[in-house]
Coordinates of C-alpha atoms and ligand atoms in Angstrom, one line a residue:
X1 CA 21.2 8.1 -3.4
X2 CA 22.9 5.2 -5.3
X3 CA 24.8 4.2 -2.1
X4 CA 21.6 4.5 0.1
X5 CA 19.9 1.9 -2.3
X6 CA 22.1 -0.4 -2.5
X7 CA 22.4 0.0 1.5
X8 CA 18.4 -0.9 1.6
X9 CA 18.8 -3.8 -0.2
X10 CA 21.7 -5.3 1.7
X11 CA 20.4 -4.3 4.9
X12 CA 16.5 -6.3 3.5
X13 CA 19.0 -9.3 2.8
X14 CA 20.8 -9.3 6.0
X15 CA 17.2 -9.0 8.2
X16 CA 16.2 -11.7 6.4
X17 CA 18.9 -14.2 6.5
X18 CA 19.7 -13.3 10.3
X19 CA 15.8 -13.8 11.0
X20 CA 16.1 -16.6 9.7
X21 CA 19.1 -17.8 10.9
X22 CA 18.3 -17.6 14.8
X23 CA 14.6 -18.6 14.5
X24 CA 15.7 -22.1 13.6
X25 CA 19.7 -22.4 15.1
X26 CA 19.5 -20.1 17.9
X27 CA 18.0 -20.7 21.3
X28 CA 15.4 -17.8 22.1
X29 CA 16.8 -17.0 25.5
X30 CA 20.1 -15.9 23.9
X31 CA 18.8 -13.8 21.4
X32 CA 15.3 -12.4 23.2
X33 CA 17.3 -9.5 25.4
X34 CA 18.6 -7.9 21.8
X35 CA 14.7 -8.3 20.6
X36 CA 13.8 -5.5 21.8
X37 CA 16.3 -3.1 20.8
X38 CA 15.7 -4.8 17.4
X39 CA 11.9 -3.5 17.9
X40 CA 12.8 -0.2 18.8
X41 CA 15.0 0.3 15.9
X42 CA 12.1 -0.5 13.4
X43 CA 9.6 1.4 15.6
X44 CA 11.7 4.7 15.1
X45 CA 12.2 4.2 11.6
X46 CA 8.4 3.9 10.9
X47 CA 8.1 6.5 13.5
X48 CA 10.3 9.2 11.7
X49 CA 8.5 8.2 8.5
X50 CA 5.1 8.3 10.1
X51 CA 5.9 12.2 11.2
X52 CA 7.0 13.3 8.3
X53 CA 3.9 12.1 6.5
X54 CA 1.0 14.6 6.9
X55 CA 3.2 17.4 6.8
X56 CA 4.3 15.7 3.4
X57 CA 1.0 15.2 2.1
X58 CA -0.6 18.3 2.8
X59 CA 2.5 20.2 1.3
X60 CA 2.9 18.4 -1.5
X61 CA -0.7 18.5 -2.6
X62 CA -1.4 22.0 -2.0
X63 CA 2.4 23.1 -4.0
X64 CA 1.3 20.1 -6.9
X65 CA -2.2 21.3 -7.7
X66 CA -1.7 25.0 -6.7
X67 CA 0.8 24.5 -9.8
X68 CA -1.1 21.9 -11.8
X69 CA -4.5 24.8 -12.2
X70 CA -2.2 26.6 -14.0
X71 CA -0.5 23.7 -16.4
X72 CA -2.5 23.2 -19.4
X73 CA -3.0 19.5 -18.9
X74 CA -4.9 19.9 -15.0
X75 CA -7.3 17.9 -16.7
X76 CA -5.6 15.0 -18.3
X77 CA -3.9 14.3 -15.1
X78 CA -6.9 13.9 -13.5
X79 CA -8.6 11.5 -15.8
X80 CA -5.0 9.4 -16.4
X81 CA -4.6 9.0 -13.0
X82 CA -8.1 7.9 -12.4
X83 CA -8.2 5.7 -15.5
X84 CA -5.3 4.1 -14.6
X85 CA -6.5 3.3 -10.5
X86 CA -9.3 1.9 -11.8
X87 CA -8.0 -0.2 -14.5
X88 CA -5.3 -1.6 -12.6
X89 CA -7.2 -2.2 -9.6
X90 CA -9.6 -4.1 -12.4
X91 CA -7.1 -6.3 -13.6
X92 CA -5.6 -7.2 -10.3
X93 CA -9.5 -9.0 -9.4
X94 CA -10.3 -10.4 -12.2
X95 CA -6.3 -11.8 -12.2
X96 CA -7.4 -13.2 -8.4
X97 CA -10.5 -14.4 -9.3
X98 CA -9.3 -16.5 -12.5
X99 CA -6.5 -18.1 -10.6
X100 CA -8.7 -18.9 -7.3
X101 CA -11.0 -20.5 -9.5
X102 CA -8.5 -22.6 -11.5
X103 CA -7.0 -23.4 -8.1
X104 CA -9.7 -23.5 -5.4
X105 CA -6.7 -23.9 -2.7
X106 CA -10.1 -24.3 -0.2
X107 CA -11.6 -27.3 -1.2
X108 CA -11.3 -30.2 1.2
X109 CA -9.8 -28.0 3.4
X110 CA -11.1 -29.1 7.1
X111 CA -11.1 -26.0 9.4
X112 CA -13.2 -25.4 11.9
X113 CA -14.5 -21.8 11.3
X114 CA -16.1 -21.9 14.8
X115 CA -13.4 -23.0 17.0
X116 CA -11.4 -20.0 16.2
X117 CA -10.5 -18.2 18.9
X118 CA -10.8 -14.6 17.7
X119 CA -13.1 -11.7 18.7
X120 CA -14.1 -10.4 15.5
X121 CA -17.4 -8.9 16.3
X122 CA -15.9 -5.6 16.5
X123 CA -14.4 -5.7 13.2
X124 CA -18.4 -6.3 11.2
X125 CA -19.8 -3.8 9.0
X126 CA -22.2 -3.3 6.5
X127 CA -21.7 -1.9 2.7
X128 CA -24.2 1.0 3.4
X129 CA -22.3 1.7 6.7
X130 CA -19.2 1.4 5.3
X131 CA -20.0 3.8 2.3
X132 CA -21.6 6.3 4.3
X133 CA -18.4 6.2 6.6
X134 CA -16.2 6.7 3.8
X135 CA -18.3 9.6 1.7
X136 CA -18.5 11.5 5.1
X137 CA -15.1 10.7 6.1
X138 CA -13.8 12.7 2.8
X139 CA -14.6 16.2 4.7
X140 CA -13.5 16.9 8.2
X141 CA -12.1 19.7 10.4
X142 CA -8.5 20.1 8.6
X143 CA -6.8 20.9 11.9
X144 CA -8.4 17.2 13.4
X145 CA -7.4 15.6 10.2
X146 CA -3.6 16.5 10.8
X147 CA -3.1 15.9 14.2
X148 CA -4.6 12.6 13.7
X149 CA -3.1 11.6 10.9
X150 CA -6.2 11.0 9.2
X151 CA -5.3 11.1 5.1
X152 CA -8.6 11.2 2.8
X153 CA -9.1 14.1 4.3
X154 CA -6.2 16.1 4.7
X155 CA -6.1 15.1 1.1
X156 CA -9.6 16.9 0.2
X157 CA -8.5 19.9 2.0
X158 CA -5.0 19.8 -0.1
X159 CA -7.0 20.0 -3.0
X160 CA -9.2 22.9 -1.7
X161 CA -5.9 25.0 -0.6
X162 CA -4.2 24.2 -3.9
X163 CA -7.5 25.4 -6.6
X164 CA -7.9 28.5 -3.9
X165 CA -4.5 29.4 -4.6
X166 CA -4.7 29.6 -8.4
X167 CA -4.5 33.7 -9.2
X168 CA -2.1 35.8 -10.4
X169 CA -2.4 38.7 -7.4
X170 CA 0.4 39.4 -5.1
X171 CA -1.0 37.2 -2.0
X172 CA -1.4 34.4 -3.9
X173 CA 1.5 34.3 -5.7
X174 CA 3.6 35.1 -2.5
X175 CA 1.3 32.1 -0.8
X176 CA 2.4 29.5 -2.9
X177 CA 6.2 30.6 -2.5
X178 CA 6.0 30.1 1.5
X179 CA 4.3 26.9 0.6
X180 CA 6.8 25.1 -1.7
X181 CA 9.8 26.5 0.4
X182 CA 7.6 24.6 3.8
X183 CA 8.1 21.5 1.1
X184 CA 11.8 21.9 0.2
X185 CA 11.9 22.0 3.9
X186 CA 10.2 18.4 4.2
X187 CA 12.1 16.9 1.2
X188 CA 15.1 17.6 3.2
X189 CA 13.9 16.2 6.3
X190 CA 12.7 13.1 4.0
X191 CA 16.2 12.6 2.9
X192 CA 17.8 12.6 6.6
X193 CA 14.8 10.0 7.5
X194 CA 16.7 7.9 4.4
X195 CA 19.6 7.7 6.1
X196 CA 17.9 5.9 8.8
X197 CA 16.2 3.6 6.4
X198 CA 19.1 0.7 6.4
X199 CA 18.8 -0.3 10.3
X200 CA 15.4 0.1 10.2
X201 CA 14.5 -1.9 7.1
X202 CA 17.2 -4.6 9.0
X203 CA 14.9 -4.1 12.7
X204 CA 11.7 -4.7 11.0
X205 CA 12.6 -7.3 8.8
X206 CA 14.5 -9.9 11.1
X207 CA 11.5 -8.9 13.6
X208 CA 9.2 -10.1 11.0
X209 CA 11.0 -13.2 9.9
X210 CA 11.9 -14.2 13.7
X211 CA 8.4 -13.8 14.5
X212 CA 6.4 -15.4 11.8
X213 CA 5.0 -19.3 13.0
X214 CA 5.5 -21.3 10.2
X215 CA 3.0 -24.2 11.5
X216 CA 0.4 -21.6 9.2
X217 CA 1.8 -23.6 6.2
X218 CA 0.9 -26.6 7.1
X219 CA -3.0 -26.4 6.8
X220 CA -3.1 -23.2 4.7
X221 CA 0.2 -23.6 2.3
X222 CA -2.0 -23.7 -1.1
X223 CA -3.7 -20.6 -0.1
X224 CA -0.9 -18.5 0.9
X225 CA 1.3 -19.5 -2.0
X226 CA -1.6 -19.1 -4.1
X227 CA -1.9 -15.1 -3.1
X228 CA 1.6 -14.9 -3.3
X229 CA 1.7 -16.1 -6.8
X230 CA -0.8 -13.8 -7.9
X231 CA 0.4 -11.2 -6.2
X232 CA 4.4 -12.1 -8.4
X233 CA 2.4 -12.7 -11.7
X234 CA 0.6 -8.9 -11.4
X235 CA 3.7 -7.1 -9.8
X236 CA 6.5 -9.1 -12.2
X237 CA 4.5 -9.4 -15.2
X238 CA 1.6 -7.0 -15.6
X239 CA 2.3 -3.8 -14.0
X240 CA 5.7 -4.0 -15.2
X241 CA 4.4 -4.6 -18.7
X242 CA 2.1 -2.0 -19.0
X243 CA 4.8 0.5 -17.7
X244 CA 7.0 -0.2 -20.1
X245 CA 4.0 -0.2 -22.9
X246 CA 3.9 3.1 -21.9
X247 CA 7.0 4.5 -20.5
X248 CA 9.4 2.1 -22.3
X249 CA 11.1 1.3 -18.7
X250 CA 12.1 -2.1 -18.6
X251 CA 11.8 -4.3 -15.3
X252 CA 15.3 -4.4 -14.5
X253 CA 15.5 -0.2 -14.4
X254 CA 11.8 -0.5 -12.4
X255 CA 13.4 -2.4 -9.8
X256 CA 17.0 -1.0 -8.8
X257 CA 15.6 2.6 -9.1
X258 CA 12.3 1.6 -7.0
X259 CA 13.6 -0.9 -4.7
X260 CA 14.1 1.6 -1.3
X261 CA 10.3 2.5 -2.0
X262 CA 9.1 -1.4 -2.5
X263 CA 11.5 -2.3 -0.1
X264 CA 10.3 -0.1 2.4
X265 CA 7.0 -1.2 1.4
X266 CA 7.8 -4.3 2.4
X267 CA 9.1 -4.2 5.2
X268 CA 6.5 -1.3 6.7
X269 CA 3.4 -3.4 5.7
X270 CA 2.4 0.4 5.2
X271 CA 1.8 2.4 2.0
X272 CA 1.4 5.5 3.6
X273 CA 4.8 5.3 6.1
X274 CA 6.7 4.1 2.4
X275 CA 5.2 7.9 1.2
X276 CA 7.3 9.8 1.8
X277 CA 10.4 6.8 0.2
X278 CA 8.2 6.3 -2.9
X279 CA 7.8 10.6 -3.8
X280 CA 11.6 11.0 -3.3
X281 CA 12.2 7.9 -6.1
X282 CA 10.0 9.1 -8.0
X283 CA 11.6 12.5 -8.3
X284 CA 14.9 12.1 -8.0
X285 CA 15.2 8.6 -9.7
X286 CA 12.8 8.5 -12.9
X287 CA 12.5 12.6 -12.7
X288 CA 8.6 12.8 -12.2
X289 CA 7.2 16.2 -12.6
X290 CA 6.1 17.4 -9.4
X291 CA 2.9 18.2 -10.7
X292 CA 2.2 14.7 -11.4
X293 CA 4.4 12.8 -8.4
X294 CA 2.6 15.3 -5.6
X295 CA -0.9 14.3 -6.8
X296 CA -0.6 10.9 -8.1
X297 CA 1.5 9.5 -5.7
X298 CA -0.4 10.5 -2.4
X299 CA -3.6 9.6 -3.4
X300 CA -2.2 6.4 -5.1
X301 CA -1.2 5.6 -1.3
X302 CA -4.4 5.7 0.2
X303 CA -7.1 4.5 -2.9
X304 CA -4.9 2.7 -5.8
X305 CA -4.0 -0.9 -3.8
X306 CA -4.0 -3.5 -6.4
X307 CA -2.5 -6.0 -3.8
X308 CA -5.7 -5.6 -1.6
X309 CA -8.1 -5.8 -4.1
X310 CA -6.8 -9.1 -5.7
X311 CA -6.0 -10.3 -2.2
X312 CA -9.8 -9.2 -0.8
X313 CA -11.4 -11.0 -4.0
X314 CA -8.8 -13.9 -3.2
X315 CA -9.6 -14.5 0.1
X316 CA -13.8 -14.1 -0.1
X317 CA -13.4 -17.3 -3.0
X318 CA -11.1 -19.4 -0.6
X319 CA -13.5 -18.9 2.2
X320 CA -16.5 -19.5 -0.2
X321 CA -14.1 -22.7 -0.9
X322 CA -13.8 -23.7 2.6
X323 CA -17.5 -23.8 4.1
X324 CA -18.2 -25.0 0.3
X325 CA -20.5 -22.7 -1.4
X326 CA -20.3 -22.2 -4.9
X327 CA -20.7 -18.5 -5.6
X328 CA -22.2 -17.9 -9.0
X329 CA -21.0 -15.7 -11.5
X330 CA -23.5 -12.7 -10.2
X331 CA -22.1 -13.5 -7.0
X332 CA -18.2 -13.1 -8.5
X333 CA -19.2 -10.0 -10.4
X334 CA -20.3 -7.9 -7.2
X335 CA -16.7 -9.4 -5.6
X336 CA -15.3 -8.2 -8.5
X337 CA -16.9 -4.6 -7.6
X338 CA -16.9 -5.0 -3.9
X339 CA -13.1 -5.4 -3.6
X340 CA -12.0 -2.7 -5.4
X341 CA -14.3 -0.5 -3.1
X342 CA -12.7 -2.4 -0.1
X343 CA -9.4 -1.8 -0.8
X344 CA -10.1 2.2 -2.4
X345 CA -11.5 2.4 1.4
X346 CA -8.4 0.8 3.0
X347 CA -5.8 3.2 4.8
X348 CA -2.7 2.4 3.6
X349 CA -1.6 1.4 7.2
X350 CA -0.9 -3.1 8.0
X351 CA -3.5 -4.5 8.1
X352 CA -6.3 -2.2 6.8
X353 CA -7.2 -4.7 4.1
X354 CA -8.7 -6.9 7.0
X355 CA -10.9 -4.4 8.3
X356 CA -12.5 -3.9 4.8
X357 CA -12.7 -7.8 4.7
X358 CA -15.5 -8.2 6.8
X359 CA -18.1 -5.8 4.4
X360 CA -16.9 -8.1 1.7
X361 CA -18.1 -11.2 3.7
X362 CA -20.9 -9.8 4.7
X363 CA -21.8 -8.6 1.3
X364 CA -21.4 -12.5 0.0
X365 CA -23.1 -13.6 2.7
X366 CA -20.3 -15.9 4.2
X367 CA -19.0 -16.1 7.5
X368 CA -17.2 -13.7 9.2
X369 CA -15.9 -16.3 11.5
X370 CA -13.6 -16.6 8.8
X371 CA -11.8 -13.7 9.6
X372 CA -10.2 -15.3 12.3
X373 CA -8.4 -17.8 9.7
X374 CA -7.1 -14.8 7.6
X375 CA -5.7 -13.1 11.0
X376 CA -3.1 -14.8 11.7
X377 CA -1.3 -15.0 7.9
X378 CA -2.4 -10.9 7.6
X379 CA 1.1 -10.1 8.4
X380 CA 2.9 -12.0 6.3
X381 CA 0.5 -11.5 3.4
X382 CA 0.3 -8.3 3.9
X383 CA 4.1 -7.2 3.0
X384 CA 3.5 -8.7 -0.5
X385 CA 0.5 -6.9 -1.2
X386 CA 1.5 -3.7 0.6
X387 CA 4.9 -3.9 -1.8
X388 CA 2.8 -3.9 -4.9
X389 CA 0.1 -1.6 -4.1
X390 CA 3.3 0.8 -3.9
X391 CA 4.8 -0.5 -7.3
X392 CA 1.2 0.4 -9.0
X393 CA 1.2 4.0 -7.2
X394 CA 4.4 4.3 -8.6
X395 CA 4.0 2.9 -12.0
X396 CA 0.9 5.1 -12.1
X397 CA 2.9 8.3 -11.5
X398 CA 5.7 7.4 -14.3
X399 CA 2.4 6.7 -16.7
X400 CA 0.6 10.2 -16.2
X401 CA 4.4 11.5 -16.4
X402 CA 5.0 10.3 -20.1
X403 CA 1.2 10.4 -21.2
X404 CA 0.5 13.9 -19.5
Ligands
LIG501 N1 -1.1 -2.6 4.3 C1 -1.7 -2.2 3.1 C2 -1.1 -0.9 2.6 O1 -0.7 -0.1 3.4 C3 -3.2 -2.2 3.1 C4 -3.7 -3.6 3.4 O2 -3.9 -4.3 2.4 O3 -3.9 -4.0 4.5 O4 -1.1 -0.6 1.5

């Protein structure tokens, strides 16, 4: 496992650094023909993690709670774990929303909204719509949910399978053993999928960096490193801090143990393809209870996303900026509220946060032309805030673990 970090991380710095390396000194018809077995590396690695995932999550939920009914603290889990979404996701918006207004990287800023060339009217929604969508979507067919890969609720239905099978007959007791060997079986297959991790943490990254157009700095520079800072202040300073207020596990120990999950993370743009990475860290590196790790840690993928909320708050103020209303406080207050729900209703798949952008524009009242100015920066935005909405799932699951 030591060797397989420290393999992530060079692999992350080589990506890089090569990416970089023939986007600016390399003529693109020498290195095109090797793009695309480049892309096909990184597509199998998110591939291999993307199947192992709802067998993962369905397994590991049902053997967690099915095991958790029966701990004494069921119910402090559930409350810590809830407490600590919701106040983390808190203090990422109000973080955003005190730097955007300090900074206002929108003022003065001359785009032309309507120019842009994007078809975004299939992307608008309204809060009632969207809430509706999201209550309902929390029950479905089980058997629909996992073919299609569809989390909430496969995640509901965990639960259901895992507080049926609390009793002390035969059947049940014999059903949770088939259950927890099917997820030894799929931690094994998880650690053959890390061995693959190198190349394709290498694919994606040079991909990304070879493929990024850096013109986007020139008009929105403020913005971007704006989001960036306050994504480094909450995921270097505040989560870290209030780990260690609670666990007593310093930065330096957060990083080289986590890094193949925020790595990952990084380099996936996905929270739930890094799943399977970030359970596997959590149990084998900082020796999370299963209890905890299988319940905290896949719903942390899909609801707990402090990089979305901050970066959903963030971006509804620099649009407010740019077609220059002033939103009041009432205004920033419902942001405040509207961007956590955005970002609880995000899949953790690239890109989700965009999708949940256009309720919050709509909610404000501003444009949701604008959404064709936030497009084409999603990607590279959207590694940052995809790597810390994995650092607070995983923080959160060492908190429970020590408090619990
Ligand atoms: N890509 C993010 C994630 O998977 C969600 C988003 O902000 O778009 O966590």
């Amino acid at each position: 496992m030591k060797n397989a970090n420290r393999n992530i991380l060079i692999a992350a710095i080589l990506g890089i650094t090569l990416g970089f390396l023939i986007k600016n000194f390399s003529d693109a018809s020498f290195y095109q023909p090797f793009m695309g077995l480049i892309d096909l590396l990184g597509q199998l690695f998110i591939k291999a993690l993307k199947m192992i995932l709802v067998p993962l999550v369905f397994f590991s939920i049902v053997v967690g709670i099915s095991n958790l009914g029966s701990a004494k603290n069921a119910d402090r889990i559930w409350k810590l774990t809830l407490s600590y979404y919701f106040l983390t996701m808190a203090i990422a918006v109000i973080l955003a929303l005190f730097m955007m207004n300090l900074i206002k990287p929108g003022v003065g800023l001359n785009i032309q909204l309507w120019e842009m060339q994007h078809d975004i009217a299939s992307q608008t929604m309204s809060f009632y719509d969207f809430f509706n969508q999201f209550i309902l979507g929390l029950f479905s067919n089980p058997f629909e949910s996992l073919a299609t890969g569809n989390i909430l609720p496969i995640i509901i239905f965990s639960i259901f399978i895992g507080v049926a099978f609390n009793g002390s007959n035969k059947k049940m007791i014999a059903g949770r053993q088939l259950f927890e060997s099917f997820y030894e079986v799929i931690l094994k297959i998880v650690q053959w999928i890390m061995v693959l991790a190198p190349i394709g943490i290498f694919a994606l990254l040079l991909k990304l960096v070879e493929s990024q157009s850096f013109e986007l700095f020139n008009k929105l520079g403020i913005f971007i490193g704006t989001v960036i800072a306050i994504i480094l202040i909450h995921g270097i300073i505040i989560l870290p801090l209030i780990n260690y207020v609670f666990t007593r596990i310093n930065l330096k120990e957060l990083w080289v143990k986590g890094r193949p999950a925020f790595i990952t993370a990084f380099a996936t743009s996905s929270s739930s393809a890094t799943l399977p990475i970030t359970m596997s860290v959590a149990q084998q590196d900082f020796k999370v209870r299963k209890t905890v790790s299988n319940f905290v840690l896949p719903l942390g993928a899909t609801i707990n996303m402090d990089g979305t909320a901050l970066y959903e708050a963030a971006a509804a103020l620099f649009i407010a900026n740019l077609v220059g209303i002033d939103l009041a406080l009432t205004q920033q207050i419902i942001l405040f509220f509207i961007a956590m729900v955005a970002s609880i209703g995000a899949p953790g798949i690239p890109s989700a946060g965009m999708v949940t952008m256009a309720m919050v524009l709509q909610v404000l009242g501003l444009p949701l032309e604008a959404l064709a100015i936030l497009l084409p920066m999603d990607r590279l935005l959207d590694t940052f805030r995809t790597t810390i909405n994995v650092e607070g799932d995983l923080i959160g699951s060492l908190i429970v673990n020590k408090l619990a």
